[in-house]
XYZ file of C-alpha atoms in Angstrom:
160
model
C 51.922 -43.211 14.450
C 52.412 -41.846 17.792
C 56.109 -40.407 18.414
C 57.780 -40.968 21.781
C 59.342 -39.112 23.972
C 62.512 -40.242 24.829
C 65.713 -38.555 26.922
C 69.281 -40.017 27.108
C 72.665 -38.610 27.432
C 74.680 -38.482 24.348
C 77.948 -37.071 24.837
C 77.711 -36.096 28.235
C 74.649 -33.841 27.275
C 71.207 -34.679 28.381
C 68.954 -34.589 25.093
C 65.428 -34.923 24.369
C 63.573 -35.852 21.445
C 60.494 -37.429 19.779
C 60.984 -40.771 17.972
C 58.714 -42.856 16.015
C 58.714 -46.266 17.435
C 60.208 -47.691 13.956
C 62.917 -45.114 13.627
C 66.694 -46.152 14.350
C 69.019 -45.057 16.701
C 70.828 -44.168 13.829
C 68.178 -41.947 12.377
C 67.281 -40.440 15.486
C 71.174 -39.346 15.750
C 71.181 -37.614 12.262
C 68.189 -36.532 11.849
C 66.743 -35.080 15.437
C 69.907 -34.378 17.014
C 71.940 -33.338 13.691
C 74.873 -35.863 15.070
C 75.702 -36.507 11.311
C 79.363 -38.474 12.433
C 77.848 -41.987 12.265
C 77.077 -42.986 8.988
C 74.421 -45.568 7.577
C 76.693 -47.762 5.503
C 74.673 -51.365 5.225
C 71.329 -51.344 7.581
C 72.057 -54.657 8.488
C 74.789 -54.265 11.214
C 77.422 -55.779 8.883
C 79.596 -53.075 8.193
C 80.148 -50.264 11.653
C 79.548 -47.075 10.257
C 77.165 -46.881 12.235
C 78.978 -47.176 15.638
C 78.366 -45.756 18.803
C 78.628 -46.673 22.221
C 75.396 -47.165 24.362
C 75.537 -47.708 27.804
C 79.230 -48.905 27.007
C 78.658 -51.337 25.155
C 79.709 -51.035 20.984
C 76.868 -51.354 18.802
C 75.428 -50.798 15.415
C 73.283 -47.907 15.634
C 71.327 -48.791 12.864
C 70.200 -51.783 14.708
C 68.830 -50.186 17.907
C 65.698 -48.482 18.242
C 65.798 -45.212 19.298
C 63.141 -45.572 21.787
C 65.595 -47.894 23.391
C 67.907 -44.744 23.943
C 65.478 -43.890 26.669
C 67.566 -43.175 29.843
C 70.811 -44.501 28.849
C 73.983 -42.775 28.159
C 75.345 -42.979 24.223
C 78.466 -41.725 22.969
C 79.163 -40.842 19.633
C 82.180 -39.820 17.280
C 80.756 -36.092 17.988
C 81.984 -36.342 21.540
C 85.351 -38.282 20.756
C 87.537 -34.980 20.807
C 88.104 -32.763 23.564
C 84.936 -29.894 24.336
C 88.091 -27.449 23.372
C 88.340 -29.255 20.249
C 91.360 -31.053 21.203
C 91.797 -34.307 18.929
C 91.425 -37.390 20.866
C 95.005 -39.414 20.539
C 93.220 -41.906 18.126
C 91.856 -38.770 15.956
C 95.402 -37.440 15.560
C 97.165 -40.708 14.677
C 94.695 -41.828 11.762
C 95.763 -38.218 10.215
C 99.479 -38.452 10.651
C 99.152 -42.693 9.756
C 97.130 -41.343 7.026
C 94.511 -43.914 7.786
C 91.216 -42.456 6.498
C 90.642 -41.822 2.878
C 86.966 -41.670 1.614
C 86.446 -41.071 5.746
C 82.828 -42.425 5.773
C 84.200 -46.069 7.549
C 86.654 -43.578 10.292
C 83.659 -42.336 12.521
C 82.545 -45.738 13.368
C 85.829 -47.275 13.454
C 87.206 -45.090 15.631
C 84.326 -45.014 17.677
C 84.992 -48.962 18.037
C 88.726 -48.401 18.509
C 88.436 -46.192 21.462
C 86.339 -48.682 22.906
C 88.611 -51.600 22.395
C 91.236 -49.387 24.128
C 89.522 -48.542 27.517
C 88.653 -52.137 27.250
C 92.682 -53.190 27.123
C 95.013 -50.328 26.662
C 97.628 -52.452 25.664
C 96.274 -54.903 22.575
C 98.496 -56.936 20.376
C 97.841 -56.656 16.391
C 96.441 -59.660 16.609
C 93.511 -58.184 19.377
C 93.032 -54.818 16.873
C 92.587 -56.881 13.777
C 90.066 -58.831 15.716
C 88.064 -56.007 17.500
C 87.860 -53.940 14.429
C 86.409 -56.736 12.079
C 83.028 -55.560 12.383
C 84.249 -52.130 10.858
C 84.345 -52.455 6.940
C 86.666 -50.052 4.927
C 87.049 -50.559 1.304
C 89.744 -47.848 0.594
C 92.548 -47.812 3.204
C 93.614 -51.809 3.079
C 93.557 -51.249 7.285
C 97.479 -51.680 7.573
C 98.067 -47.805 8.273
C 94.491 -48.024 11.091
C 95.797 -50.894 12.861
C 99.118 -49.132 12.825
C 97.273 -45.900 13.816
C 95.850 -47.476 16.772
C 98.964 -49.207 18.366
C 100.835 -45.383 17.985
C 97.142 -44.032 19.799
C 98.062 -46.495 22.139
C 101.021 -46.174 23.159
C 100.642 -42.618 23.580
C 97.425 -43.129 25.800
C 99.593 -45.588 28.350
C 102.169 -42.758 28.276
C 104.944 -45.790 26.493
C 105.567 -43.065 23.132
């Protein structure tokens, strides 16, 4: 099968690479760009390992086409942190919350969480609970990320 050419942003970078027309978003991540963050929990969408932004809007990069990348801008746990390497505020508060364990669920959950907080900077338990439901963990319980996230954001309106 013919590969495509496609270009996007990811990051802030402008990329280029040749996709098969079948191949995820996901898989185009990992395997031509090496951004190895976002994992490939289900392959159904179900449980947001797989998260990234595109175009900002959240979405399960294993159900995207990577051809669909094609001139749009996608940002990935890779690009949470500062370029310096300075931890985003929702990076450092899952480690002192201790809210990772295994870690392959934290990519795309904080991936999601970041999004929920440009979308409201300010969101009740009740708000993180629901946001993050697409975002399966089966080791932390999600009491210590949900508490993670209201610290991160508090911090991020300046209120800590």
């Amino acid at each position: 099968m013919t590969k495509i050419h496609v270009t996007a942003t990811v990051n802030g970078d402008e990329v280029e690479f040749l996709a098969d027309p079948r191949e995820t978003l996901l898989d185009c991540l990992r395997d031509h760009l090496g951004l190895t963050g976002s994992k490939e929990g289900c392959g159904t969408g179900d449980c947001g390992a797989c998260s990234v932004m595109l175009d900002g809007v959240l979405v399960s990069s294993c159900l995207v086409l990577g051809v669909e990348a094609q001139g749009k801008t996608i940002d990935t746990i890779e690009g949470m942190a500062a370029n310096d390497g300075t931890l985003h505020p929702l990076q450092r508060k899952f480690i002192e919350h201790a809210a990772l364990q295994c870690g392959f669920c934290t990519p795309g959950i904080l991936v999601a969480a970041k999004a929920l907080l440009e979308k409201n900077p300010d969101p009740s338990e009740k708000e993180i609970r629901y946001w993050l439901a697409g975002n399966l963990c089966r080791c932390t319980g999600y009491d210590k990320i949900i508490r993670a996230v209201q610290d991160a954001a508090a911090e991020m309106r300046g209120a800590a």
